[in-house]
Amino acid sequence: MTPSHRDLLLGWLGFALALALLPLALQSDFALSVASKIGIAIVFALSYNMLLGQGGMLSFGHAVYSGLGGYFTIHVLAAVNDGRVDLPVSLLPLVGGLAGMGFAVLLGWVSTRRAGTTFAMISLGIGELVTACVLMVPAFFGGEAGISANRVTGSAWLGIDFASQTQMYYLIAAWALVCVAAMHYLTRTPFGRLANAVRDNPERVAFVGYSTRLVRYQLMVLAGLFAGISGGLAALNNEIVTIETVGAHASGLVLLMVFIGGMGYFTGPIIGAIVVTLLQTVVSTYTHAWLFYFGLLFLVMVLFAPGGFASLLAGGSATLRAPGALQRTLPSLLLGLVALASLLAASVLAVESAYRLWSGSAKATLAWGTLQLDPASASPWLVAAVLTALGAALLVACGRIGPAKELA
Amino acid sequence: MEFALISLLNGASYGMLLFMLSSGLTLIFGMMGVLNFAHASFYMLGAYFAFQVSSSLGWWPALLMVPLLVGLLGAGVERFGLRRVHRFGHVAELLFTFGLAFMIEEIVHLAWGRNAVDYAVPAELDGTLFTLFNTAFPVYRGLMIVVSAGMMATLYLLLTRTRIGLIIQAALTHPEMAESLGHNVPRVFMLTFGMGCAMAGLAGVIGGNAFVTEPSMAAAMGSIVFVVVVVGGLGSMGGALAASLLIGVLQTFAVGIEWRPLAALGPGAADSVLQQLATLKLSQMAPILPYLLMVAMLIVRPRGLMGQRED
Amino acid sequence: MNKQTVRAALAAITLAGVAGATGAQTIKLAYIEVLSGPLGAVGELGSKNLQFVIDELNARGGVLGGRKFEMLPFDSKGSPQEALAALKSATDQGIPFIVQGNSSAVAGALVDAINKHNERNPAKRVMFLNFAAIDPDLTDEKCSFWHFRFDSHVDMKMHGITNAIKADPKVKKVFLINQDYAFGHQVTRAAKEMLAAKRPDVQVVGEDLHPLGRVKDFAPYVAKIRAAGADTIITANWGQDLTLLVRAAKDSKLDVDWYTYYAGAYGSAAAIGDAGIGRVKNIVEWNPNVVNPKMDAFYVAYKAKWPAPADEFFYYRMKVMMGMLGTALEQAKDTDAQKVASALEGMTWQGDVGEVTMRKNDHQLLQPLYIPTFAKVGSGGVRVSLEGSGYGFGNALVVPAAETALPSSCKMQRPTAP
């Protein structure tokens, strides 16, 4: 599917415009900081997809590069605070990028010697190693407390001192636009195509005459660069870098993001980054069981939609583009949506009730508007059972109607 | 001398526990070609189920029932989950087990809370087996060694001397051939997965009360088990045994060694990076030694100590 | 949670924010703690303790003419970065008081972020009430006008412990084992300095730092302690690190005395068992075996509301914190952070257990400390079973508040008068 140049340009302009106008729609600082986090996650997820989606390299330790990039950035920022270095704050993510790239040059040489499962295991080992080392050298990494610095420093150019979240958001949006464009461009270069070839059939590539090892290594170094940039942006946004940024949890999270979004499409990681960050920041304020929903979403995706959200959207839009498709598929589509909503409501109800029941939490009843349900009684469970039955029945009916199958 | 002997015994008992866990993982890897991230979660479930059963029925019934229970659960997961994802490829299988590990941890949070539970060693086993010099060697540690050795022997006999064992071996190496000869290979896979999980569950019953039973135990044990399997050689039982013992003893001994391996880097300025690296003792580095070993092994000899398959 | 709930909740939050800004009924506190993940139980228990303290205060009429306190929990997930996100959310809603304690790492990040926030948003300043993060730096190098600490820090507690060791002739060879991060390093340093000064005859036969929360098998460390010939262990290990260490020592029948910081918390009492009777000590500002009629009544009321064994009341210092906050609010006649902070620093307050002082120069609380010994219920001064284990800590040595006062290197930057 090759969009025409005009479509592509419009797409980019639209993206840039959306990024620029977003703060007008989001009024609170908290919402802007969520948007900033999403921007950072997008760059990180796209850098990871360079390895996974384009190169076929499953890595369990990608956070090492973004985390180390973040540590270097915050040290340079601290140096700017002290007056030892004179660099504009807006260029500091590049420091992170260079650090990430440097470590990718070092560690990537070792890890890209093999491919497949071996590569995955090496990346896991390196991730654990770096995490352990972070605690052992507090002089550089700050131990459990991490390293902090102040981004409001130096002379404010045009009144931009990054004191407000809005200015920080624009900085992140600008860097995100540049990185996304760069990574997209990479996919269209011969090198990008070569990486795809190495993913699909490494033996053949070797026979054609390229060194698969070298291609993977170069890919790793580039991925490290962009991961480092995202780490640098995170360092500026949070003004602190801690051990979690290099840990297995962060590596696992980016993997989840890319998979849920869809690793076969360029926009997949973007979607995944948005969905997962929203889950993490917004949903977690409403329920303690957010991790459970997260895992459930992931499992459902793996079982029923391993291509991720992007593939669902792409497949759906392809189906809907056929003439008259909308009328044909609308009933089953609506039924399917209602069924999913009902199943979702049922599972939320069940999980929240179970959670309150078993954790003996201070808030013992489920409150939803004016409705109060006590988990100890049978009512929430009955409602959940009814909703599940309804959802299941609707799904069956949906399947019977037929055309919805084309969407899967 | 006392320290060395006691550390050897402690390291061996810890290594045998690791072997119980990693043998199941090796078996499953041999079958799927993919590492099962949720393996340590079955270990955790084994420990929690044992806690539950032993509070009502006693520990010995738990020892018998819980591995069966966990094995059944594992077989169910294979039948209804893994089999579905199998056609999507290795990455999807790996990710499925990843998500499963996540979910199991959350379910444990829901059911038993986030705090550690008081799964204790039963009173009749809470004593001293023998006293070496001045140190008491607990009965329970001895039991750990005995149970793991027994399990290893049983597994070996099962795989090499029984008909079903031979079929399993055939299905693992030549699945299509075994299928064309008329054996129900998917059912064999389900059985193997169940067996692997049952072994993890057994490890949980034994290890859960010696080490704390808490929701993060899966994550902690899981990474070490991967190291063992990789160092030993993916797919090799003998390698898993050798690597488990090696890593168990290595970690136990390293704690007592005050040697500073990076002393040559110092002395640097006070509180500088070099100075801190130079003063690091091997005992402080003990936890990262397994990972160093794994990375070194993967670079130098990716098929591990005794593995046959690479990649 | 569907869109309707989300919208309703968002509306509620906005409304609450507006209400907070215009100074409506309740005075809000943001409780930023670990509420999920492996250490979630720690934060959850703290929230139960704090909620009970607040309920009691509200029942007595609240402050500033009948205004009640309200606690809003935020999940820091144990990570400084998440805590900062929670802080942003709290300041967005106009909450003036931040409460936190578990993990000095998180506290340090919060102090830094609050300093920056208060500087960049003078209209929305907040105060930080720290009830458990005891890294000395928070009232030394990193001291802040907006931060108040309501627990004695590492050095103060070590001062008390080493004074107890000074009076104990049995102690000859000490082994220090702690967690390998800033907190553990501080404890090791303080122990060595103070032992050298007070008991030069005591030999430190070994010191070990192990990774935080990663060691499952402490048998090798126990073997090392035995090989060194120690008769006393000083440790500030907490949570699972303490439980496993104690258990490993019990399994191999290690014959030592223990001086700990946290042996009275989170399940360690059950792990210690008979082997610890008369030999394990810890250092606290109160426990249920300290005989005091007012706190006894309070404790009974708390256990009536939360009877489960795991729901202990640990944080007497939360009662002190809220009591002093209430008094400061009455003195300032306002919830503005600068006015309340100015009223709070230097305050002397009469608590149920004793008099406490909030030192003006570094915002460190001076309170009496107790060093009790482990015993079975019904003996050794133990009246109450800790977490239903059948054991407790009693017969405490008292360390008067004045004795815990240590010099501070704090150079506090005070805001200019508004």
Coordinates of C-alpha atoms in Angstrom, one line a residue, chain A:
Chain A
M1 CA 0.0 0.0 0.0
T2 CA 1.9 3.0 -1.2
P3 CA 0.2 6.3 -0.5
S4 CA 0.8 9.0 -3.1
H5 CA 3.2 11.8 -2.3
R6 CA 0.4 14.3 -1.8
D7 CA -1.3 12.0 0.7
L8 CA 2.0 11.6 2.5
L9 CA 2.6 15.4 2.7
L10 CA -0.9 16.0 3.9
G11 CA -0.4 13.3 6.5
W12 CA 2.7 14.9 7.8
L13 CA 1.2 18.4 7.9
G14 CA -1.8 17.1 9.7
F15 CA 0.4 15.4 12.2
A16 CA 2.4 18.6 12.8
L17 CA -0.7 20.7 13.1
A18 CA -2.3 18.3 15.6
L19 CA 0.8 18.4 17.7
A20 CA 0.9 22.2 17.6
L21 CA -2.7 22.7 18.4
L22 CA -3.1 20.1 21.1
P23 CA -2.3 22.4 24.1
L24 CA -5.3 24.5 23.2
A25 CA -7.5 21.5 23.7
L26 CA -5.9 20.4 26.9
Q27 CA -6.2 23.0 29.6
S28 CA -4.6 21.4 32.7
D29 CA -1.0 21.0 33.4
F30 CA -1.6 17.3 34.2
A31 CA -3.1 16.6 30.8
L32 CA -0.2 18.4 29.1
S33 CA 2.3 16.4 31.0
V34 CA 0.5 13.2 29.9
A35 CA 0.8 14.5 26.3
S36 CA 4.5 15.1 26.9
K37 CA 4.9 11.6 28.2
I38 CA 3.1 10.3 25.1
G39 CA 5.4 12.2 22.9
I40 CA 8.5 10.7 24.5
A41 CA 6.9 7.2 24.4
I42 CA 6.2 7.6 20.7
V43 CA 9.9 8.2 19.9
F44 CA 11.0 5.3 22.2
A45 CA 8.5 2.9 20.7
L46 CA 9.4 3.8 17.2
S47 CA 13.1 3.3 17.9
Y48 CA 12.2 -0.1 19.3
N49 CA 10.2 -1.0 16.3
M50 CA 13.2 -0.3 14.2
L51 CA 14.7 -3.4 15.8
L52 CA 11.5 -5.6 16.1
G53 CA 9.3 -4.7 13.3
Q54 CA 11.9 -3.8 10.6
G55 CA 14.8 -5.9 11.7
G56 CA 13.0 -8.9 13.3
M57 CA 15.2 -8.5 16.4
L58 CA 13.3 -9.1 19.6
S59 CA 15.2 -7.2 22.4
F60 CA 14.3 -7.4 26.1
G61 CA 16.8 -4.7 27.1
H62 CA 16.1 -1.7 24.9
A63 CA 15.5 0.6 27.9
V64 CA 19.2 0.4 28.5
Y65 CA 19.9 2.8 25.7
S66 CA 17.2 5.3 26.6
G67 CA 18.0 5.1 30.3
L68 CA 21.8 5.7 29.8
G69 CA 21.0 8.5 27.3
G70 CA 18.8 10.0 30.1
Y71 CA 21.6 9.7 32.6
F72 CA 24.1 11.5 30.4
T73 CA 21.7 14.2 29.5
I74 CA 20.9 14.9 33.2
H75 CA 24.6 15.1 34.0
V76 CA 25.1 17.6 31.2
L77 CA 22.1 19.6 32.4
A78 CA 23.5 19.6 35.9
A79 CA 26.8 20.9 34.4
V80 CA 24.8 23.7 32.7
N81 CA 23.2 24.4 36.1
D82 CA 26.7 24.8 37.6
G83 CA 28.0 26.9 34.8
R84 CA 30.6 24.3 33.8
V85 CA 29.1 23.9 30.3
D86 CA 27.3 26.3 28.1
L87 CA 24.7 24.5 25.9
P88 CA 21.1 25.4 25.2
V89 CA 18.7 23.2 27.0
S90 CA 16.7 22.5 23.8
L91 CA 19.7 20.7 22.2
L92 CA 20.4 18.5 25.2
P93 CA 18.4 15.5 24.0
L94 CA 21.0 15.2 21.3
V95 CA 23.5 14.5 24.1
G96 CA 21.2 11.6 25.1
G97 CA 21.1 10.4 21.6
L98 CA 24.8 10.4 21.3
A99 CA 25.2 8.5 24.6
G100 CA 22.6 6.0 23.5
M101 CA 24.3 5.6 20.2
G102 CA 27.7 5.2 21.9
F103 CA 26.5 2.4 24.2
A104 CA 24.8 0.8 21.2
V105 CA 28.1 0.8 19.4
L106 CA 29.7 -0.9 22.4
L107 CA 27.0 -3.3 23.6
G108 CA 25.5 -3.9 20.1
W109 CA 28.8 -5.3 18.8
V110 CA 28.4 -8.0 21.4
S111 CA 24.7 -8.6 21.2
T112 CA 24.3 -8.6 17.4
R113 CA 26.7 -11.4 16.9
R114 CA 23.7 -13.7 17.0
A115 CA 20.1 -13.4 16.0
G116 CA 16.8 -14.8 17.2
T117 CA 16.3 -16.2 20.6
T118 CA 20.0 -15.9 21.4
F119 CA 19.9 -12.2 20.7
A120 CA 16.8 -11.9 22.9
M121 CA 18.6 -13.6 25.8
I122 CA 21.7 -11.5 25.4
S123 CA 19.7 -8.4 25.5
L124 CA 18.0 -9.6 28.7
G125 CA 21.3 -10.4 30.3
I126 CA 22.7 -7.0 29.3
G127 CA 19.6 -5.3 30.7
E128 CA 20.0 -7.0 34.0
L129 CA 23.7 -6.3 34.1
V130 CA 23.3 -2.6 33.5
T131 CA 20.5 -2.4 36.1
A132 CA 22.7 -4.0 38.7
C133 CA 25.6 -1.8 37.8
V134 CA 23.5 1.3 38.2
L135 CA 23.2 0.6 41.9
M136 CA 26.9 -0.2 42.2
V137 CA 28.2 3.2 41.1
P138 CA 26.2 5.8 42.9
A139 CA 28.8 8.5 42.0
F140 CA 27.5 8.5 38.4
F141 CA 24.0 7.0 38.7
G142 CA 22.9 8.4 42.1
G143 CA 21.8 5.1 43.4
E144 CA 18.2 4.7 44.4
A145 CA 17.6 8.4 44.4
G146 CA 18.8 9.0 40.9
I147 CA 20.2 12.2 39.6
S148 CA 18.2 15.5 39.3
A149 CA 18.9 18.8 37.8
N150 CA 17.0 22.0 36.9
R151 CA 15.9 22.7 33.3
V152 CA 15.2 26.4 34.0
T153 CA 18.8 27.4 33.6
G154 CA 21.0 29.6 31.4
S155 CA 19.7 32.6 29.5
A156 CA 16.1 32.4 28.3
W157 CA 16.0 32.8 24.5
L158 CA 12.9 34.6 23.3
G159 CA 11.5 34.1 26.8
I160 CA 11.6 30.3 26.6
D161 CA 12.9 29.1 29.9
F162 CA 11.0 25.7 30.0
A163 CA 9.5 26.6 33.4
S164 CA 6.0 25.8 32.2
Q165 CA 4.8 22.4 31.0
T166 CA 3.4 24.0 27.8
Q167 CA 6.9 25.1 26.7
M168 CA 8.3 21.6 27.6
Y169 CA 5.5 20.0 25.6
Y170 CA 6.4 22.1 22.5
L171 CA 10.0 21.1 22.8
I172 CA 9.1 17.4 23.0
A173 CA 6.6 17.8 20.1
A174 CA 9.3 19.4 18.0
W175 CA 11.8 16.7 18.7
A176 CA 9.2 14.0 18.2
L177 CA 8.3 15.4 14.8
V178 CA 11.9 15.4 13.7
C179 CA 12.6 11.9 15.0
V180 CA 9.4 10.4 13.6
A181 CA 10.2 11.9 10.2
A182 CA 13.8 10.6 10.4
M183 CA 12.7 7.1 11.3
H184 CA 10.0 7.1 8.7
Y185 CA 12.6 8.2 6.1
L186 CA 14.9 5.4 7.2
T187 CA 12.3 2.8 6.4
R188 CA 12.2 4.0 2.8
T189 CA 16.0 4.0 2.3
P190 CA 17.8 1.0 0.8
F191 CA 19.2 0.3 4.2
G192 CA 15.7 0.1 5.6
R193 CA 14.7 -2.4 2.9
L194 CA 17.8 -4.4 3.6
A195 CA 16.9 -4.6 7.3
N196 CA 13.5 -5.9 6.2
A197 CA 15.2 -8.5 4.1
V198 CA 17.4 -9.6 7.0
R199 CA 14.3 -10.0 9.0
D200 CA 12.5 -12.1 6.4
N201 CA 15.3 -14.3 5.1
P202 CA 18.7 -13.8 6.5
E203 CA 20.2 -16.7 4.7
R204 CA 19.3 -15.4 1.3
V205 CA 20.6 -11.9 2.2
A206 CA 23.9 -13.6 3.1
F207 CA 24.0 -15.4 -0.2
V208 CA 23.3 -12.2 -2.1
G209 CA 26.5 -10.8 -0.5
Y210 CA 25.5 -8.6 2.4
S211 CA 26.7 -9.2 5.9
T212 CA 23.6 -9.8 8.0
R213 CA 25.6 -9.2 11.1
L214 CA 26.7 -5.8 10.0
V215 CA 23.2 -4.8 8.9
R216 CA 21.8 -5.8 12.3
Y217 CA 24.6 -3.9 14.1
Q218 CA 24.0 -0.7 12.1
L219 CA 20.3 -1.0 12.8
M220 CA 21.0 -1.4 16.5
V221 CA 23.2 1.6 16.6
L222 CA 20.5 3.8 14.9
A223 CA 17.9 2.4 17.3
G224 CA 20.2 3.3 20.1
L225 CA 20.5 6.8 18.8
F226 CA 16.7 7.4 18.8
A227 CA 16.2 5.6 22.1
G228 CA 18.8 7.9 23.6
I229 CA 17.0 10.9 22.3
S230 CA 13.8 9.8 24.0
G231 CA 15.7 9.2 27.2
G232 CA 17.2 12.7 27.0
L233 CA 13.7 14.2 26.5
A234 CA 12.4 12.2 29.5
A235 CA 15.3 13.5 31.6
L236 CA 14.4 17.1 30.7
N237 CA 10.7 16.5 31.2
N238 CA 11.0 14.9 34.6
E239 CA 14.2 16.7 35.7
I240 CA 15.2 13.4 37.3
V241 CA 16.6 10.1 36.1
T242 CA 16.3 7.0 38.2
I243 CA 17.1 3.3 37.9
E244 CA 13.6 2.5 36.6
T245 CA 14.6 4.1 33.2
V246 CA 17.1 1.3 32.5
G247 CA 15.1 -1.6 34.1
A248 CA 13.4 -4.7 32.8
H249 CA 10.1 -3.1 33.4
A250 CA 10.7 -0.2 31.0
S251 CA 12.0 -2.7 28.4
G252 CA 9.0 -4.8 28.8
L253 CA 6.7 -1.8 28.6
V254 CA 8.0 -0.7 25.2
L255 CA 7.7 -4.2 23.9
L256 CA 4.1 -4.2 25.0
M257 CA 3.5 -0.8 23.4
V258 CA 4.9 -1.9 20.1
F259 CA 3.1 -5.2 20.1
I260 CA -0.3 -3.8 21.1
G261 CA 0.0 -1.0 18.5
G262 CA 1.1 -3.4 15.8
M263 CA 4.7 -4.1 14.8
G264 CA 4.0 -4.5 11.1
Y265 CA 3.0 -0.9 10.5
F266 CA 4.9 2.3 11.0
T267 CA 2.0 3.9 12.8
G268 CA 1.6 0.8 15.0
P269 CA 4.1 1.9 17.7
I270 CA 2.6 5.4 17.7
I271 CA -0.9 4.0 18.5
G272 CA 0.6 1.6 21.1
A273 CA 2.5 4.4 22.8
I274 CA -0.6 6.5 23.1
V275 CA -2.8 3.6 24.3
V276 CA -0.3 2.3 26.9
T277 CA 0.7 5.7 28.2
L278 CA -3.0 6.6 28.7
L279 CA -3.5 3.3 30.5
Q280 CA -0.6 4.0 32.7
T281 CA -1.3 7.6 33.7
V282 CA -5.0 8.1 33.5
V283 CA -6.5 4.7 34.2
S284 CA -4.2 4.1 37.2
T285 CA -5.7 7.1 39.0
Y286 CA -9.2 5.4 38.9
T287 CA -8.4 1.9 39.8
H288 CA -5.7 -0.1 41.5
A289 CA -6.3 -3.0 39.2
W290 CA -4.9 -1.1 36.2
L291 CA -2.0 -3.6 35.8
F292 CA -4.6 -6.4 35.5
Y293 CA -6.4 -4.7 32.7
F294 CA -3.1 -4.1 31.0
G295 CA -2.2 -7.7 31.1
L296 CA -5.7 -8.7 30.0
L297 CA -5.5 -6.3 27.0
F298 CA -2.2 -7.7 26.1
L299 CA -3.3 -11.3 26.3
V300 CA -6.4 -10.6 24.3
M301 CA -4.3 -8.9 21.6
V302 CA -1.9 -11.8 21.4
L303 CA -4.7 -14.4 21.1
F304 CA -7.0 -12.6 18.8
A305 CA -5.2 -9.8 17.1
P306 CA -1.5 -10.4 17.0
G307 CA -1.1 -7.7 14.4
G308 CA -2.0 -5.1 16.9
F309 CA -4.4 -2.2 16.7
A310 CA -2.8 -0.9 13.5
S311 CA -3.7 -4.1 11.7
L312 CA -7.3 -3.9 13.0
L313 CA -7.6 -0.4 11.7
A314 CA -5.9 -1.2 8.4
G315 CA -8.0 -4.3 7.8
G316 CA -11.1 -2.4 8.9
S317 CA -10.5 0.5 6.6
A318 CA -9.6 -1.8 3.7
T319 CA -12.9 -3.6 4.1
L320 CA -14.8 -0.4 4.5
R321 CA -13.4 1.0 1.3
A322 CA -15.1 -1.5 -0.9
P323 CA -18.3 0.0 -2.4
G324 CA -21.4 -0.6 -0.4
A325 CA -19.3 -2.1 2.3
L326 CA -20.5 0.2 5.0
Q327 CA -24.2 -0.8 4.6
R328 CA -23.3 -4.4 4.6
T329 CA -21.0 -4.4 7.6
L330 CA -22.7 -1.8 9.7
P331 CA -25.2 -4.1 11.6
S332 CA -22.5 -6.6 12.5
L333 CA -20.1 -3.9 13.3
L334 CA -22.5 -2.3 15.7
L335 CA -23.4 -5.6 17.2
G336 CA -19.8 -6.4 17.7
L337 CA -19.1 -3.1 19.3
V338 CA -22.0 -3.5 21.7
A339 CA -20.9 -7.0 22.5
L340 CA -17.4 -5.9 23.2
A341 CA -18.6 -3.0 25.4
S342 CA -20.8 -5.3 27.4
L343 CA -18.0 -7.8 27.9
L344 CA -15.7 -5.0 28.9
A345 CA -18.2 -3.7 31.4
A346 CA -18.7 -7.2 32.8
S347 CA -15.0 -7.8 33.2
V348 CA -14.4 -4.3 34.8
L349 CA -17.3 -5.0 37.2
A350 CA -16.0 -8.4 38.1
V351 CA -12.4 -7.3 38.5
E352 CA -13.2 -4.2 40.6
S353 CA -15.6 -6.3 42.8
A354 CA -13.0 -9.0 43.3
Y355 CA -10.4 -6.4 44.0
R356 CA -12.4 -4.7 46.7
L357 CA -13.5 -7.9 48.2
W358 CA -10.1 -9.4 48.5
S359 CA -7.9 -6.5 49.3
G360 CA -10.2 -5.2 52.0
S361 CA -9.6 -1.8 50.7
A362 CA -10.9 1.3 52.4
K363 CA -13.4 1.9 49.7
A364 CA -15.5 -1.2 50.0
T365 CA -18.4 -0.4 47.7
L366 CA -18.5 0.2 44.0
A367 CA -19.8 3.6 43.3
W368 CA -20.8 4.6 39.8
G369 CA -22.7 7.9 39.7
T370 CA -25.6 7.3 42.0
L371 CA -25.4 3.6 41.8
Q372 CA -23.9 1.7 44.7
L373 CA -23.0 -1.9 44.6
D374 CA -21.6 -4.0 47.4
P375 CA -19.1 -6.6 46.3
A376 CA -19.9 -8.8 49.2
S377 CA -23.5 -9.3 48.0
A378 CA -24.5 -11.1 44.8
S379 CA -25.7 -8.1 42.8
P380 CA -22.4 -7.0 41.1
W381 CA -21.7 -10.7 40.2
L382 CA -25.2 -11.2 38.8
V383 CA -24.9 -8.1 36.7
A384 CA -21.5 -9.1 35.5
A385 CA -22.8 -12.6 34.6
V386 CA -25.7 -11.1 32.7
L387 CA -23.5 -8.7 30.8
T388 CA -21.1 -11.5 29.9
A389 CA -24.0 -13.7 28.6
L390 CA -25.3 -10.8 26.6
G391 CA -21.9 -10.0 25.2
A392 CA -21.3 -13.6 24.3
A393 CA -24.7 -14.0 22.7
L394 CA -24.2 -10.8 20.7
L395 CA -20.8 -12.0 19.5
V396 CA -22.3 -15.3 18.3
A397 CA -25.0 -13.4 16.5
C398 CA -22.4 -11.1 15.0
G399 CA -20.5 -14.1 13.7
R400 CA -23.6 -15.5 12.2
I401 CA -24.3 -12.3 10.2
G402 CA -21.0 -12.8 8.5
P403 CA -19.3 -9.8 6.9
A404 CA -17.7 -8.8 10.2
K405 CA -15.3 -11.7 9.7
E406 CA -13.6 -9.7 7.0
L407 CA -12.5 -7.3 9.7
A408 CA -10.6 -9.8 11.7

